[in-house]
Coordinates of C-alpha atoms in Angstrom, one line a residue:
X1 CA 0.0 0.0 0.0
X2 CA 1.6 3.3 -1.1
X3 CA 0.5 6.5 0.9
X4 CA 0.6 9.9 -0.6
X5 CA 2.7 12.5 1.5
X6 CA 2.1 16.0 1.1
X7 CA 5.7 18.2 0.7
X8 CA 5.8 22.0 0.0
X9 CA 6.5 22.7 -3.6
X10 CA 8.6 25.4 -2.3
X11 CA 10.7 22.8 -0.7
X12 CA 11.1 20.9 -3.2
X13 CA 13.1 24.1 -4.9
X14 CA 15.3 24.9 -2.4
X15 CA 16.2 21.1 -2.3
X16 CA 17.1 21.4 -6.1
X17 CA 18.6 24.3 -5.9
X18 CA 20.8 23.8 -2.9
X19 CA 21.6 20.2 -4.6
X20 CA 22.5 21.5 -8.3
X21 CA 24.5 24.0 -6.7
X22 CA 27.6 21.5 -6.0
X23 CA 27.0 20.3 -9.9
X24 CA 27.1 23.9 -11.1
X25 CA 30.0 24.5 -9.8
X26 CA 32.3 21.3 -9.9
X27 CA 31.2 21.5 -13.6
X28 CA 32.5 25.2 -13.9
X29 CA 35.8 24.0 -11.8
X30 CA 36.4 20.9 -14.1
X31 CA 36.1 23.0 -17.6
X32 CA 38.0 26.1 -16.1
X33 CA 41.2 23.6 -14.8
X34 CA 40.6 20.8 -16.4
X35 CA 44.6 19.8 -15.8
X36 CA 43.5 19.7 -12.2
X37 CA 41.1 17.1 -12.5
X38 CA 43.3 14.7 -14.5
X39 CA 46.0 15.3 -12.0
X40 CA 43.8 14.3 -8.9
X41 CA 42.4 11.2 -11.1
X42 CA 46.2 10.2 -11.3
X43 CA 46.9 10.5 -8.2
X44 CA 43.6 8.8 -7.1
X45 CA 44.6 5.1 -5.2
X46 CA 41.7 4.2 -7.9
X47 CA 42.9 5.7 -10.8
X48 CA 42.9 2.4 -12.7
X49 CA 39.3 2.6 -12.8
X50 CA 39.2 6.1 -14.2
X51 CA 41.6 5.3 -17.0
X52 CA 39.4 2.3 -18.1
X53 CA 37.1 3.9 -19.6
X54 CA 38.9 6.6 -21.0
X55 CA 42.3 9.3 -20.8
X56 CA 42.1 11.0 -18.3
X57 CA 42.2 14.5 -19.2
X58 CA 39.6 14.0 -21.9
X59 CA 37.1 12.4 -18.8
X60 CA 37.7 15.4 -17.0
X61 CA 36.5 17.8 -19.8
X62 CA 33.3 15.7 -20.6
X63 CA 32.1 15.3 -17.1
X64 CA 32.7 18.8 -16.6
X65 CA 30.4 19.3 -19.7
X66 CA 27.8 16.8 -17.8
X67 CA 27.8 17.9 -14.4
X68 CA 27.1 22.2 -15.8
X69 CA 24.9 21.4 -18.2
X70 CA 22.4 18.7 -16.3
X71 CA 23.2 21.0 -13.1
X72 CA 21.9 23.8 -14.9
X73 CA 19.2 21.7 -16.4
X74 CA 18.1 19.8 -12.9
X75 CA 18.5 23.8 -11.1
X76 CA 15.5 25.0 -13.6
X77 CA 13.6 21.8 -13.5
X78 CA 13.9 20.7 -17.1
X79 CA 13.8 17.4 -17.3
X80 CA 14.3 17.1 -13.5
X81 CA 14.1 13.1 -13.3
X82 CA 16.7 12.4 -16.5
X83 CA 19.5 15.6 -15.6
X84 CA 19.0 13.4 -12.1
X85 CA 19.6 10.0 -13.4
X86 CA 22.6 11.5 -16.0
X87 CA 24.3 13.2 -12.6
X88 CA 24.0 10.2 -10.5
X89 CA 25.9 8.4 -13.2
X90 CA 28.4 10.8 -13.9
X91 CA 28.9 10.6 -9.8
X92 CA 29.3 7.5 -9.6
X93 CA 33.0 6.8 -11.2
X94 CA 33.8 10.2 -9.8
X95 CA 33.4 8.7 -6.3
X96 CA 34.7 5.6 -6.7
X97 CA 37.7 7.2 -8.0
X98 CA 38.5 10.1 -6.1
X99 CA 36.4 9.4 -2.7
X100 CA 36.3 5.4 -1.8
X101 CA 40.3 4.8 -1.6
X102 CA 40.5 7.6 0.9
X103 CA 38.5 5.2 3.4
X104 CA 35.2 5.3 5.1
X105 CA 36.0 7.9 7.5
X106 CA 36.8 10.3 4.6
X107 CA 34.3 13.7 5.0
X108 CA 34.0 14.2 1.0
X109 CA 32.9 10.4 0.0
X110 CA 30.0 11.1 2.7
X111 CA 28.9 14.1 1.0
X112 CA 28.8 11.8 -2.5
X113 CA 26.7 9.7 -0.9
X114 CA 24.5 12.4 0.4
X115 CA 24.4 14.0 -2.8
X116 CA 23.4 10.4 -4.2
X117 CA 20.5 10.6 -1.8
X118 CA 19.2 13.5 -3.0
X119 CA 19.0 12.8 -6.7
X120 CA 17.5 9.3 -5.9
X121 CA 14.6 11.9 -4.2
X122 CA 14.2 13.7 -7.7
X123 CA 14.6 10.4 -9.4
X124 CA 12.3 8.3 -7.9
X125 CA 9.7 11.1 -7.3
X126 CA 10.1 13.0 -9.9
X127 CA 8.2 16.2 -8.4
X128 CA 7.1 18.8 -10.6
X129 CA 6.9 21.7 -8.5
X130 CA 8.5 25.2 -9.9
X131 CA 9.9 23.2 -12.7
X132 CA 10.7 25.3 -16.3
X133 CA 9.8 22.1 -18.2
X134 CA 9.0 18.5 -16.9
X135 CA 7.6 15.6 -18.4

């Protein structure tokens, strides 16, 4: 039996918006230094999974691309359940390559899982409220 629970609208935008936020700007960081990014996937203790599926440098430019332009899109609300689903995938190597050899008790691969959390919300829910454009 599935019971309807009634959320603010208004929450569910400051939940996005506080949520895309981190996208936004890792997105911004990645294209802006993008020698940064494949420096810290090389020295990442799970680099080897990074370079799999691709050079380094180049993963750090087209996941910079991802996480701005479904940040942006998930922020307005267009598409809010797919820019969800596309950032939750793009997070995933990220975390598994940067966060998960620095151990359990490392602060940032905490905040990875919260921000999976989060997007599981919009994904599974898909809630329309002050959205631009969601189907």
């Amino acid at each position: 039996m599935e019971k309807q629970i009634q959320i603010s609208g208004l929450s569910v935008l400051l939940l996005r918006m506080a949520l895309s936020g981190i996208f936004i700007v890792a997105g911004v960081s990645h294209l802006i230094h993008p020698e940064g990014v494949t420096q810290r996937i090389q020295n990442a203790n799970y680099s080897g999974f990074a370079t799999f599926f691709g050079d380094p440098h180049f993963l750090g430019i087209l996941s910079g691309y991802v996480l701005l332009i479904f940040g942006t899109a998930f922020l307005l609300g267009i598409f809010t359940r797919w820019s969800a689903i596309l950032l939750f995938i793009t997070l995933i190597p990220i975390t598994i390559t940067i966060q998960m050899g620095n151990g359990l008790m490392h602060g940032p691969l905490w905040k990875n899982i919260a921000l999976f959390g989060g997007l599981l919300f919009f994904i599974l829910n898909n809630p329309k409220s002050f959205s631009l454009y969601n189907k």
